Structures are given as C-alpha cells and as structure tokens.
Short mmCIF file of N, CA and C in Angstrom, two decimals:
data_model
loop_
_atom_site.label_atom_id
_atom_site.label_comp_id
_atom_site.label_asym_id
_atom_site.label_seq_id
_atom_site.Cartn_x
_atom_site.Cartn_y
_atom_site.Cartn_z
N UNK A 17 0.84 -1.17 0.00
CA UNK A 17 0.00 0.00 0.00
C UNK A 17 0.88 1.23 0.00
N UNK A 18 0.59 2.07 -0.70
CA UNK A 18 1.44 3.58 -0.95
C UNK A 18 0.18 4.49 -1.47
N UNK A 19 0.57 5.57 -0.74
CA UNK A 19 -0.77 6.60 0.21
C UNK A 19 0.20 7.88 -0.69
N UNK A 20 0.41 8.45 -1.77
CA UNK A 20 0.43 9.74 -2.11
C UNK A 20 -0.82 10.85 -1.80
N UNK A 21 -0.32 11.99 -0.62
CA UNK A 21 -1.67 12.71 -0.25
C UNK A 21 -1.67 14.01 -1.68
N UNK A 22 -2.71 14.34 -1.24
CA UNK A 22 -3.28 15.58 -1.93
C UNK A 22 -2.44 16.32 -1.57
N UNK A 23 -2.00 17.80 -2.71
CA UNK A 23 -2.01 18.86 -1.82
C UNK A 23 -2.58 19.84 -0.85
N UNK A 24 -2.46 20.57 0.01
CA UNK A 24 -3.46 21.11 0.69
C UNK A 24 -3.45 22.73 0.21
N UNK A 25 -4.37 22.79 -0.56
CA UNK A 25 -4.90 24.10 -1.52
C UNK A 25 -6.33 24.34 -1.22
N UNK A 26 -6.46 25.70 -1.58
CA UNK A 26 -7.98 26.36 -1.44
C UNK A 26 -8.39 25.78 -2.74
N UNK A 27 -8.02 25.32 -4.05
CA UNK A 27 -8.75 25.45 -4.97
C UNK A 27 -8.05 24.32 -5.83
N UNK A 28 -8.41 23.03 -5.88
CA UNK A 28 -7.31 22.23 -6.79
C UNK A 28 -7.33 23.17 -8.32
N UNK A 29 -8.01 23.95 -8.88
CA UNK A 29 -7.91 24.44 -10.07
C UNK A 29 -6.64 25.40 -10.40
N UNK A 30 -6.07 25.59 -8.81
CA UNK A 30 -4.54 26.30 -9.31
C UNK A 30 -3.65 25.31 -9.30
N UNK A 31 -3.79 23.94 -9.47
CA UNK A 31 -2.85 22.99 -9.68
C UNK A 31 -3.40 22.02 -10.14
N UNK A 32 -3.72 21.73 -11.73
CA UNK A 32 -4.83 20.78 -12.11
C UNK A 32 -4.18 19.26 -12.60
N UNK A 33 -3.16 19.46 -12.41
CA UNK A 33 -2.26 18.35 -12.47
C UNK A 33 -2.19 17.50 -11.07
N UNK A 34 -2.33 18.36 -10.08
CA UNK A 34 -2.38 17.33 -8.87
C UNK A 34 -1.16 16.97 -8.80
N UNK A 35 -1.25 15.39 -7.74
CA UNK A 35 -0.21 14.38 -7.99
C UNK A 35 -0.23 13.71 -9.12
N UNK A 36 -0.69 13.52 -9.93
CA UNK A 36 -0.73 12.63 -11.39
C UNK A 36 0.79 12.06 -11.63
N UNK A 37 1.82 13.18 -11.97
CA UNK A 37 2.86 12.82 -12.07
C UNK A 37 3.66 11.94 -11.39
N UNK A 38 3.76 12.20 -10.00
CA UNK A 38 4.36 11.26 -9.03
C UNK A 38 3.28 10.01 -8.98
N UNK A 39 2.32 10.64 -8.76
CA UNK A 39 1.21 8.94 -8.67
C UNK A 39 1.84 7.78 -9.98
N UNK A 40 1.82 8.11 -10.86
CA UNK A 40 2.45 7.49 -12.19
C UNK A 40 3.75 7.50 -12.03
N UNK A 41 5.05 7.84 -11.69
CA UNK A 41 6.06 7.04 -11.44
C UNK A 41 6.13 6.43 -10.72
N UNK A 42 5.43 6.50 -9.23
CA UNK A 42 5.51 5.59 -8.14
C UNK A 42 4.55 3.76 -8.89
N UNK A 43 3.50 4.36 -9.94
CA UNK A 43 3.53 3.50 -10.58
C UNK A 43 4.00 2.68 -11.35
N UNK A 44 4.63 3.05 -12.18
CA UNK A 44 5.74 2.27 -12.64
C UNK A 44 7.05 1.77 -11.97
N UNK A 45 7.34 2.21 -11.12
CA UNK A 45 8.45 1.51 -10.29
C UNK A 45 7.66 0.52 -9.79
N UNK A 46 6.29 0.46 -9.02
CA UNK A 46 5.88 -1.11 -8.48
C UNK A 46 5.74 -1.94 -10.07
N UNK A 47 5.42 -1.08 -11.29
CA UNK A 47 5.28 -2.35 -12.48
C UNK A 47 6.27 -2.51 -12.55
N UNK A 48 7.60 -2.08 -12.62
CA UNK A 48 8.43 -3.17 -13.07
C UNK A 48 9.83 -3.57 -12.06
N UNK A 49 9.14 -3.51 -10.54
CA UNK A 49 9.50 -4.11 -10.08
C UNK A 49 9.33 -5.75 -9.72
N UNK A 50 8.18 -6.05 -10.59
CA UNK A 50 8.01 -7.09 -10.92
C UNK A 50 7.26 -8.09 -9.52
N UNK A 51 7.16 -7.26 -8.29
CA UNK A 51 6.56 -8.13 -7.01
C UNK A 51 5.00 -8.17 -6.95
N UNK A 52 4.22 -7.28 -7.91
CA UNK A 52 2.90 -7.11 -7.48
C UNK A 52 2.34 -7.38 -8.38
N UNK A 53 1.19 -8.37 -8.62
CA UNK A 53 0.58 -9.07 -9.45
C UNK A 53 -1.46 -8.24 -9.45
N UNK A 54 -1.10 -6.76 -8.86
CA UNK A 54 -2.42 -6.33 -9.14
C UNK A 54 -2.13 -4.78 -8.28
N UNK A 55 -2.41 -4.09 -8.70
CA UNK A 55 -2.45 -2.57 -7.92
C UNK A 55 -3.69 -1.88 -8.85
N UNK A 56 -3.83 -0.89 -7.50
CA UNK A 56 -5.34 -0.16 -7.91
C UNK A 56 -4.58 1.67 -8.29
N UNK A 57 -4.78 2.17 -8.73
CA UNK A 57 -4.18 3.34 -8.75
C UNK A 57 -5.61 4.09 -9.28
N UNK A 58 -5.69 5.44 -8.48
CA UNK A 58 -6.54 6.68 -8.37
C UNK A 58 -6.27 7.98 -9.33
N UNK A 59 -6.50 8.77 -10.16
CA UNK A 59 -6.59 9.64 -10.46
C UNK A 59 -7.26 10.46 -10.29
N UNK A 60 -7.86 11.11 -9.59
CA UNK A 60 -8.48 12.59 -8.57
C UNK A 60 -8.79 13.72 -9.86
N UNK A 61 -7.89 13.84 -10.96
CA UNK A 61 -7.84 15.12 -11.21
C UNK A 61 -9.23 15.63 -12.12
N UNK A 62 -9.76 14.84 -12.89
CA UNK A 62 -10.62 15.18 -13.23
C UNK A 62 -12.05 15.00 -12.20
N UNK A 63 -12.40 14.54 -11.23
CA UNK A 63 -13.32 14.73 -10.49
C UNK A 63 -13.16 15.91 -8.83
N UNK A 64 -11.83 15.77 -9.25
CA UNK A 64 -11.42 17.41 -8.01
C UNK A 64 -11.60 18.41 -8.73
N UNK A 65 -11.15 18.54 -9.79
CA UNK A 65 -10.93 20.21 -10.46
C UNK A 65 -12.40 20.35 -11.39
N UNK A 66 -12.87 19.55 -11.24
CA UNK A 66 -14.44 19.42 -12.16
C UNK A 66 -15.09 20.24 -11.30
N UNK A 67 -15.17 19.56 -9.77
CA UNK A 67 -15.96 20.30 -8.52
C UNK A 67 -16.13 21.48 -8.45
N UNK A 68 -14.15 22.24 -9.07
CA UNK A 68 -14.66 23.90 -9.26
C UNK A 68 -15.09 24.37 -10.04
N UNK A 69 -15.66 24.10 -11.35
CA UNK A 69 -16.34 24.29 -11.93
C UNK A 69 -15.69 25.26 -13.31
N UNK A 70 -14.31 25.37 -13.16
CA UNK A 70 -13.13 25.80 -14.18
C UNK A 70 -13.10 24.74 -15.21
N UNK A 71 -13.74 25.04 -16.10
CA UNK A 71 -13.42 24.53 -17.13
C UNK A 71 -11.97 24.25 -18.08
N UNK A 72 -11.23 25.36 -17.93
CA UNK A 72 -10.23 25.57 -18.41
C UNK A 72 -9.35 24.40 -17.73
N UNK A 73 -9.30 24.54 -16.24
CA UNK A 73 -8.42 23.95 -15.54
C UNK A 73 -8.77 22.29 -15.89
N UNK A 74 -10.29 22.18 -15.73
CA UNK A 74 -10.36 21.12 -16.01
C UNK A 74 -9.55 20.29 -17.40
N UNK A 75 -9.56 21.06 -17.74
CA UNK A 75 -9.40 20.15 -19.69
C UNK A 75 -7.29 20.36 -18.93
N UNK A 76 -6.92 20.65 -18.11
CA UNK A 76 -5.62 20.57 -17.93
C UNK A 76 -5.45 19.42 -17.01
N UNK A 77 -6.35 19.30 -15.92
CA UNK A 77 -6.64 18.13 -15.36
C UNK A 77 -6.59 16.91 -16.22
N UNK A 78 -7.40 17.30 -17.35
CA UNK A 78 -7.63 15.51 -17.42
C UNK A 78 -6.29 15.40 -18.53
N UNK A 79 -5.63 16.40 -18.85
CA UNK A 79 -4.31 15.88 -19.45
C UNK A 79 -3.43 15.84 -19.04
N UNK A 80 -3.44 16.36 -17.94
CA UNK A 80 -2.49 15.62 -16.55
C UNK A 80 -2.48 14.16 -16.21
N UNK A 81 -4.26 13.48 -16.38
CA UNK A 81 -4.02 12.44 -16.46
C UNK A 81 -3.46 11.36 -17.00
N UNK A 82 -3.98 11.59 -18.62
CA UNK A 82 -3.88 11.16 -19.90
C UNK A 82 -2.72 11.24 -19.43
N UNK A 83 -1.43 12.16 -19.63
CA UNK A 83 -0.20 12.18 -19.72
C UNK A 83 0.84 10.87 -18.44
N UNK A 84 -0.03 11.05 -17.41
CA UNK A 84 0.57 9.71 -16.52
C UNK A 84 -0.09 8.42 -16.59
N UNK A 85 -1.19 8.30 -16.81
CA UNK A 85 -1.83 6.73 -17.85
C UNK A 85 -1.18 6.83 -18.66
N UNK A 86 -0.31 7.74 -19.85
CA UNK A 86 0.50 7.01 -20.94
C UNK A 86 1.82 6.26 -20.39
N UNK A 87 2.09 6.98 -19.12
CA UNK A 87 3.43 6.26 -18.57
C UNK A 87 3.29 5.10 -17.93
N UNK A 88 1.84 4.65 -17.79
CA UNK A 88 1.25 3.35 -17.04
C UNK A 88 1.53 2.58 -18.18
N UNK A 89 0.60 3.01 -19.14
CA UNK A 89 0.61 1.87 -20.31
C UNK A 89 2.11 1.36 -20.88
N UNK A 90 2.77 2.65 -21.12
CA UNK A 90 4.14 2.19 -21.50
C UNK A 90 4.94 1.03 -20.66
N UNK A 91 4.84 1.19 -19.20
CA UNK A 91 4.68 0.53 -18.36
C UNK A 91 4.45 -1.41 -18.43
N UNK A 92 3.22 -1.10 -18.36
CA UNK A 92 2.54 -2.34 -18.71
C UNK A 92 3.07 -2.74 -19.91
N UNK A 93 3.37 -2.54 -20.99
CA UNK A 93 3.87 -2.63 -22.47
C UNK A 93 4.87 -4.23 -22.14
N UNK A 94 6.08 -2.66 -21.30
CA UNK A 94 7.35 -3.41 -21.25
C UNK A 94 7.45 -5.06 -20.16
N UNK A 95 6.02 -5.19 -19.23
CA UNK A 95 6.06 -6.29 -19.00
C UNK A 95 5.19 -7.32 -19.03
N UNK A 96 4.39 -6.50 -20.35
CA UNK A 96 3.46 -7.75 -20.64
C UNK A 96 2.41 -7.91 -19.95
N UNK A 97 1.88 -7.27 -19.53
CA UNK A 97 0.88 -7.04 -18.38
C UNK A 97 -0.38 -6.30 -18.91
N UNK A 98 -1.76 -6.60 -18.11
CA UNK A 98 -2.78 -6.38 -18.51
C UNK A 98 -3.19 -4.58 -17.44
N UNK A 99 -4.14 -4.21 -18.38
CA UNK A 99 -4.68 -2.61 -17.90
C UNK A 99 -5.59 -2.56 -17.94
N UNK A 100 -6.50 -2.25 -16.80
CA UNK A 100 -8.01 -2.05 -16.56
C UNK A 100 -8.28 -0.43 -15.94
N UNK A 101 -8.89 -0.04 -17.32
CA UNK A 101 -9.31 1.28 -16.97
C UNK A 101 -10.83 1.56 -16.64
N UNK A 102 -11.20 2.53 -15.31
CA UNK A 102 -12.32 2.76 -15.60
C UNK A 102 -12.77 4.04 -14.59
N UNK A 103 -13.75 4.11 -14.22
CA UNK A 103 -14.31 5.20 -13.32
C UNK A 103 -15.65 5.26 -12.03
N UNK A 104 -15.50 5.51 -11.40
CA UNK A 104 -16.91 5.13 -10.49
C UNK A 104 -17.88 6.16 -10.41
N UNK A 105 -17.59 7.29 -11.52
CA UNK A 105 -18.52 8.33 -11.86
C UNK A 105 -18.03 9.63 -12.91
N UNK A 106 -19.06 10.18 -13.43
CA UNK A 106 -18.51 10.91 -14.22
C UNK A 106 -18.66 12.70 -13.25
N UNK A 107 -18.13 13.42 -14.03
CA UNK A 107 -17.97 14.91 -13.67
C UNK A 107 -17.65 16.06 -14.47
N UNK A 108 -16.39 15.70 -15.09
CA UNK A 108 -15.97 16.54 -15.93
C UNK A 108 -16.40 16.51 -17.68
N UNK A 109 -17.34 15.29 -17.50
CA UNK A 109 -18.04 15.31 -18.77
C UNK A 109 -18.85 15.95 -18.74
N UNK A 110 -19.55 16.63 -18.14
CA UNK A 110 -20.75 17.08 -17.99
C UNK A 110 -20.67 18.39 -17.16
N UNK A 111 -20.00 19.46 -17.67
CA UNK A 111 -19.89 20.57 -17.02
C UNK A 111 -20.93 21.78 -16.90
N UNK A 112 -21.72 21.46 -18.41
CA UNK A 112 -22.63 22.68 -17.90
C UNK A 112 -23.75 21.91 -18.60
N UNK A 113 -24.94 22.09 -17.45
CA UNK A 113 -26.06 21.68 -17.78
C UNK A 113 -27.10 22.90 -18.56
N UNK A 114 -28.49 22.53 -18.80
CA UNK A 114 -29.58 23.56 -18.65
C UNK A 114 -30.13 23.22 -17.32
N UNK A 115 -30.73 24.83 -17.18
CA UNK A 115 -31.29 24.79 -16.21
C UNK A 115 -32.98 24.75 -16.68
N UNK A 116 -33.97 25.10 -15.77
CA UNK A 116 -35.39 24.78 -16.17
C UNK A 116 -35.71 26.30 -16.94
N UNK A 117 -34.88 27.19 -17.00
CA UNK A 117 -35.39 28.00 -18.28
C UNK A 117 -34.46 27.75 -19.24
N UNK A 118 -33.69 26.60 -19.28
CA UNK A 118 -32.88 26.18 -20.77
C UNK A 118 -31.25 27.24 -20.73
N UNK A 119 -31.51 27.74 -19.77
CA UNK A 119 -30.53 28.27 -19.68
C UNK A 119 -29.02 27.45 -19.32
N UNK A 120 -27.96 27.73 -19.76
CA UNK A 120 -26.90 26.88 -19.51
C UNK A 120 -25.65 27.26 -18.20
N UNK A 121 -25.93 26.45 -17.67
CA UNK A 121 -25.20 26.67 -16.49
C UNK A 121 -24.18 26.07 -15.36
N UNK A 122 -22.88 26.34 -14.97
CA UNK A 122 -21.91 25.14 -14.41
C UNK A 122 -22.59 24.18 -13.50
N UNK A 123 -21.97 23.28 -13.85
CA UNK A 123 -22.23 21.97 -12.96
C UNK A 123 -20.83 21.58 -12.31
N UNK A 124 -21.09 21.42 -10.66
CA UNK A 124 -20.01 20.54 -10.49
C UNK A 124 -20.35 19.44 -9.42
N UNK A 125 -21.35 18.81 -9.96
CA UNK A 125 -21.73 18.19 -9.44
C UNK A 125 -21.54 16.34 -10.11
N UNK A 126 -21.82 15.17 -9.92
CA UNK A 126 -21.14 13.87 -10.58
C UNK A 126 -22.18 13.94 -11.31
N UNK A 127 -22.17 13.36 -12.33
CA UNK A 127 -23.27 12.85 -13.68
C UNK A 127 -23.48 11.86 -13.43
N UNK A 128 -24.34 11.79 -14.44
CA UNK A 128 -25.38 10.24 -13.97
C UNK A 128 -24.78 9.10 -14.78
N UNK A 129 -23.76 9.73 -16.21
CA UNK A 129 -23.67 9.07 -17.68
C UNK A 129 -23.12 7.66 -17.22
N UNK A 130 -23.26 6.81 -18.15
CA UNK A 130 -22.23 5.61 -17.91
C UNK A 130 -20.74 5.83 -17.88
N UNK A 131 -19.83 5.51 -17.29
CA UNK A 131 -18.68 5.62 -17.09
C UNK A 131 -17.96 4.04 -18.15
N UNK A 132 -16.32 4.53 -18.74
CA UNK A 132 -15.93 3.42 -19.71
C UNK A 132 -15.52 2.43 -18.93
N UNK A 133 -15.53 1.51 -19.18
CA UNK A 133 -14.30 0.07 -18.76
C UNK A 133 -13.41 -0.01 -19.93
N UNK A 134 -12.54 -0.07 -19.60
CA UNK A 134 -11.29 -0.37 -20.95
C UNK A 134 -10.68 -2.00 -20.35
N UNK A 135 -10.21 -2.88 -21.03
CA UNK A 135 -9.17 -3.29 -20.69
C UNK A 135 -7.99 -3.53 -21.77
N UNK A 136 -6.95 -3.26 -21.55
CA UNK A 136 -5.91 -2.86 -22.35
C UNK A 136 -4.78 -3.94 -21.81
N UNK A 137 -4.89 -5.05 -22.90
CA UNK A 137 -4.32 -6.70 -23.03
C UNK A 137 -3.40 -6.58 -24.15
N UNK A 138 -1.91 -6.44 -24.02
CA UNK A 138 -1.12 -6.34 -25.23
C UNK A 138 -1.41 -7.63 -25.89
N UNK A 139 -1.54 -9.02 -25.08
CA UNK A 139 -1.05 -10.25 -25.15
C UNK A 139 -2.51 -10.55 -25.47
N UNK A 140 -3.43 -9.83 -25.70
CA UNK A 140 -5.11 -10.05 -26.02
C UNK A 140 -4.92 -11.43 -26.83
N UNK A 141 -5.71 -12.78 -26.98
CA UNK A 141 -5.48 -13.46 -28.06
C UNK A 141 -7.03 -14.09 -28.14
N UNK A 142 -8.00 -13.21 -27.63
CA UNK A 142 -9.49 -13.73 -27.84
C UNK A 142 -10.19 -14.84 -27.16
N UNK A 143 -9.45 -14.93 -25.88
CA UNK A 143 -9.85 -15.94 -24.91
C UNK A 143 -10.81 -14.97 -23.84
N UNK A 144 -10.93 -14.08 -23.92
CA UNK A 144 -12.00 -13.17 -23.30
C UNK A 144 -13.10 -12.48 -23.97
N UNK A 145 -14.17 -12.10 -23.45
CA UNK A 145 -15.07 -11.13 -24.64
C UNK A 145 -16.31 -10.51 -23.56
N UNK A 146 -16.25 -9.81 -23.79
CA UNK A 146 -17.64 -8.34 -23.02
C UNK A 146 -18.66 -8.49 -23.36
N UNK A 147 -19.51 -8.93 -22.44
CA UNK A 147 -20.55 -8.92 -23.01
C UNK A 147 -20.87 -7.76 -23.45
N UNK A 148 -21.99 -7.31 -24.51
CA UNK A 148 -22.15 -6.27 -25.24
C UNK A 148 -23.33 -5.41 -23.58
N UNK A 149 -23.46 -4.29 -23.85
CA UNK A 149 -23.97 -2.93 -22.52
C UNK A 149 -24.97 -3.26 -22.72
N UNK A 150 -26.07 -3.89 -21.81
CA UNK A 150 -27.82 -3.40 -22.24
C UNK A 150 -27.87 -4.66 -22.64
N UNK A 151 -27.50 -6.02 -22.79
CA UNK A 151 -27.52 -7.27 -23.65
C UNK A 151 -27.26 -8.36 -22.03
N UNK A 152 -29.00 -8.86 -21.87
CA UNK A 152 -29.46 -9.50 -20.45
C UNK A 152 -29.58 -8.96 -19.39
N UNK A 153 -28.83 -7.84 -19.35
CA UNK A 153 -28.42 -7.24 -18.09
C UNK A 153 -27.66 -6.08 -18.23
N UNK A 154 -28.08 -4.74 -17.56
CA UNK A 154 -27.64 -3.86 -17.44
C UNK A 154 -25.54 -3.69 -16.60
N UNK A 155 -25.08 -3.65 -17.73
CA UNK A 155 -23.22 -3.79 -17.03
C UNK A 155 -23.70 -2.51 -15.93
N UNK A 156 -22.80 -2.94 -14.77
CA UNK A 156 -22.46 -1.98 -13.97
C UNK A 156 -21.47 -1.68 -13.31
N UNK A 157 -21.01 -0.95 -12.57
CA UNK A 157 -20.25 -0.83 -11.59
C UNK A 157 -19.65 -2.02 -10.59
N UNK A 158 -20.80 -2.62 -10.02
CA UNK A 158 -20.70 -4.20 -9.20
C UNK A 158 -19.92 -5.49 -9.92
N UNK A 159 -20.28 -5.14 -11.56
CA UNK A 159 -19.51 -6.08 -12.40
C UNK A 159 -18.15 -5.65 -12.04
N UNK A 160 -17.39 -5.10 -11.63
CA UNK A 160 -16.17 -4.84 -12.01
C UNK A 160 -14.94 -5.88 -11.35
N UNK A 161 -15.92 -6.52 -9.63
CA UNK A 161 -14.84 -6.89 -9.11
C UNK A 161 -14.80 -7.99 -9.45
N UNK A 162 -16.06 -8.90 -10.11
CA UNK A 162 -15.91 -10.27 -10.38
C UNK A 162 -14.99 -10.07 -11.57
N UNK A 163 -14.95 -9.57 -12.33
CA UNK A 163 -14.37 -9.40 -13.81
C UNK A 163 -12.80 -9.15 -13.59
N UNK A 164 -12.36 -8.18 -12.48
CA UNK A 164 -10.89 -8.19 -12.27
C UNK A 164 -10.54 -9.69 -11.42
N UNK A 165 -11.16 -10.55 -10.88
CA UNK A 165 -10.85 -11.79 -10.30
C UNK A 165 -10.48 -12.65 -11.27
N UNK A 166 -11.37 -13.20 -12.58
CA UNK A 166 -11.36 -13.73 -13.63
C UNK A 166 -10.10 -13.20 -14.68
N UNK A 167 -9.71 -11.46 -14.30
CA UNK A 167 -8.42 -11.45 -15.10
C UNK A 167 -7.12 -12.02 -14.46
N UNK A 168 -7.41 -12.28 -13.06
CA UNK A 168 -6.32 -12.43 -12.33
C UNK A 168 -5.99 -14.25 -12.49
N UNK A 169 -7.26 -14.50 -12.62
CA UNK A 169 -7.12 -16.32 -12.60
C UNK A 169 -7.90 -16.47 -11.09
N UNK A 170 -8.22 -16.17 -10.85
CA UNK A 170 -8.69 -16.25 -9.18
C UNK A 170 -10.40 -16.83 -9.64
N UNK A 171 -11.05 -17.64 -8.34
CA UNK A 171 -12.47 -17.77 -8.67
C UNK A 171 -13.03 -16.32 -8.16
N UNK A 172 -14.11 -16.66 -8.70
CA UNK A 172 -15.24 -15.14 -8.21
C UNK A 172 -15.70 -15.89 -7.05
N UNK A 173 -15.67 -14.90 -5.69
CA UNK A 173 -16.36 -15.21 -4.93
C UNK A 173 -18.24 -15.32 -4.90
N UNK A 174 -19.06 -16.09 -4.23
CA UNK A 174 -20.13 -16.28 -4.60
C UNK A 174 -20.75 -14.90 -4.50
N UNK A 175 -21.01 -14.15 -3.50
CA UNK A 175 -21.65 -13.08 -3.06
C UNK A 175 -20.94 -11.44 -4.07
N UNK A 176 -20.40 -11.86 -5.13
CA UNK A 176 -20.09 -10.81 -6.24
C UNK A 176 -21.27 -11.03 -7.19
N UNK A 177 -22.00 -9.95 -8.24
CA UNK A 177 -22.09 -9.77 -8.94
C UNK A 177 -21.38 -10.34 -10.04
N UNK A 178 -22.52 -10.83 -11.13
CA UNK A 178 -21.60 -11.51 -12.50
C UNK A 178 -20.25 -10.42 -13.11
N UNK A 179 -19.37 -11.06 -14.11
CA UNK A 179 -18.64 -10.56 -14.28
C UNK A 179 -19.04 -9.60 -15.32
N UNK A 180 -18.11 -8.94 -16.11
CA UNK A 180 -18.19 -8.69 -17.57
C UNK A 180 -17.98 -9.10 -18.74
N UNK A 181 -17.88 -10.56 -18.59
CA UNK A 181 -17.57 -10.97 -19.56
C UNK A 181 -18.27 -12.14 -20.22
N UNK A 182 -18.42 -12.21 -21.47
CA UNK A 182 -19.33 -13.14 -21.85
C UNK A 182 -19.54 -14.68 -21.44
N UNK A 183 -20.17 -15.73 -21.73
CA UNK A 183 -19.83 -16.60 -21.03
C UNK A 183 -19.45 -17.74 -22.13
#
C-alpha cells in the first residue's frame, strides 16, 4: 500500500495536475518491479478540479491524467501485463447543464452518464469477450470486481455480482 496525499490548496484548479505525475512514477516503479501481481491506482484530477467548476483547468486536469496513464501503459507494455481502466462516476463530462429556463449553467456536481471500462491486453489473443452494454443485463459498476478476479485467474467469490464478460 502507498498513500500519495493531496495537496493542501484552497482550490485544486490552481494545480490541475495534482499528484498525477508522481502517482504514475511511483507506478511504474511497483510495475516493473516485478513483485505485485495487481495494484489499484486513483486519479483525482478530473473529479477534483471538475468540482470547481473551471473549465479551463479542467481540460488541464484531465491531461495531466492522460499524460501519466500514458506512462502506465508504457509501463505495462514493457512487462506484458494487462490494464483495466475505468471510473466510479462521471464529472468533468458534464460541465454545464440547462437549467429549467434552458438556460446553460456550471455543474459541479457527478453525472449520472455511464462511465468506460477499458481493458488494455497487449497479449489479447481472444480468450476473453464483453458482453455487449444493455444485452441481459444492465453492465455496472458491481460487475467490475468479479471481472478483475477472472483477469487475475482467481475464482469469483459467490456473493459478487456476474462478471463482464461473456460466457
């Protein structure tokens, strides 16, 4: 476990990068140190700097992210290793709503939208498959932990939610 804190600012929008950077090398030193066969890693920046409702900052946020997920993936590349991307809500998609006179106005509040699952398998060779969104069953959120068990080789415990993946 490795705990990178926040900074302590009035406004993450004067620093929309956050930790991103360090969060992502401290990531890649556990990938290729080769001891950990699963880590969870957080990115904050687009659902902190969304909150203030800076748009500008935001769109710097989320390429703060982008820019340290590319150093993940590169990461993962070099050891062959699988990448599961995703989100447990949206924010910065959805910055300005209407209001009830149609008027348009900041939001910084979480959206309702579906959030992506990626998984990003260099070594992909079609022994897995997703079920398609809306096809038996609504995918959700709850799918996620049976589905990272099944990438790991592990059984799904009974009291999980089905996975995501076809059967």
């Amino acid at each position: 476990y490795h705990f990178i804190a926040s900074d302590k600012i009035p406004s993450f929008a004067e620093r929309p990068a956050m930790k991103a950077p360090g969060i992502s090398k401290k990531a890649v030193e556990f990938i290729n140190s080769g001891e950990y066969q699963y880590g969870l890693i957080n990115f904050a920046n687009a659902d902190m700097v969304g909150h203030t409702g800076d748009f500008q900052a935001t769109v710097r946020a989320v390429e703060a992210a982008d820019a340290a997920l590319d150093n993940i993936v590169r990461a993962i590349d070099a050891v062959n290793g699988l990448l599961v991307i995703t989100a447990d809500h949206g924010n910065a998609d959805e910055m300005l709503i209407s209001n009830q006179n149609g008027t348009l106005e900041i939001s910084t509040k979480h959206s309702l939208n579906p959030v992506p699952f990626l998984i990003y398998d260099p070594l992909y060779n079609g022994d897995y498959r997703l079920k398609p969104f809306g096809q038996d069953y609504n995918n959700n959120l709850s799918n996620i932990a049976a589905t990272n068990f099944l990438l790991l080789g592990q059984a799904v415990p009974d009291d999980l939610a089905p996975s995501l993946f076809a059967d």
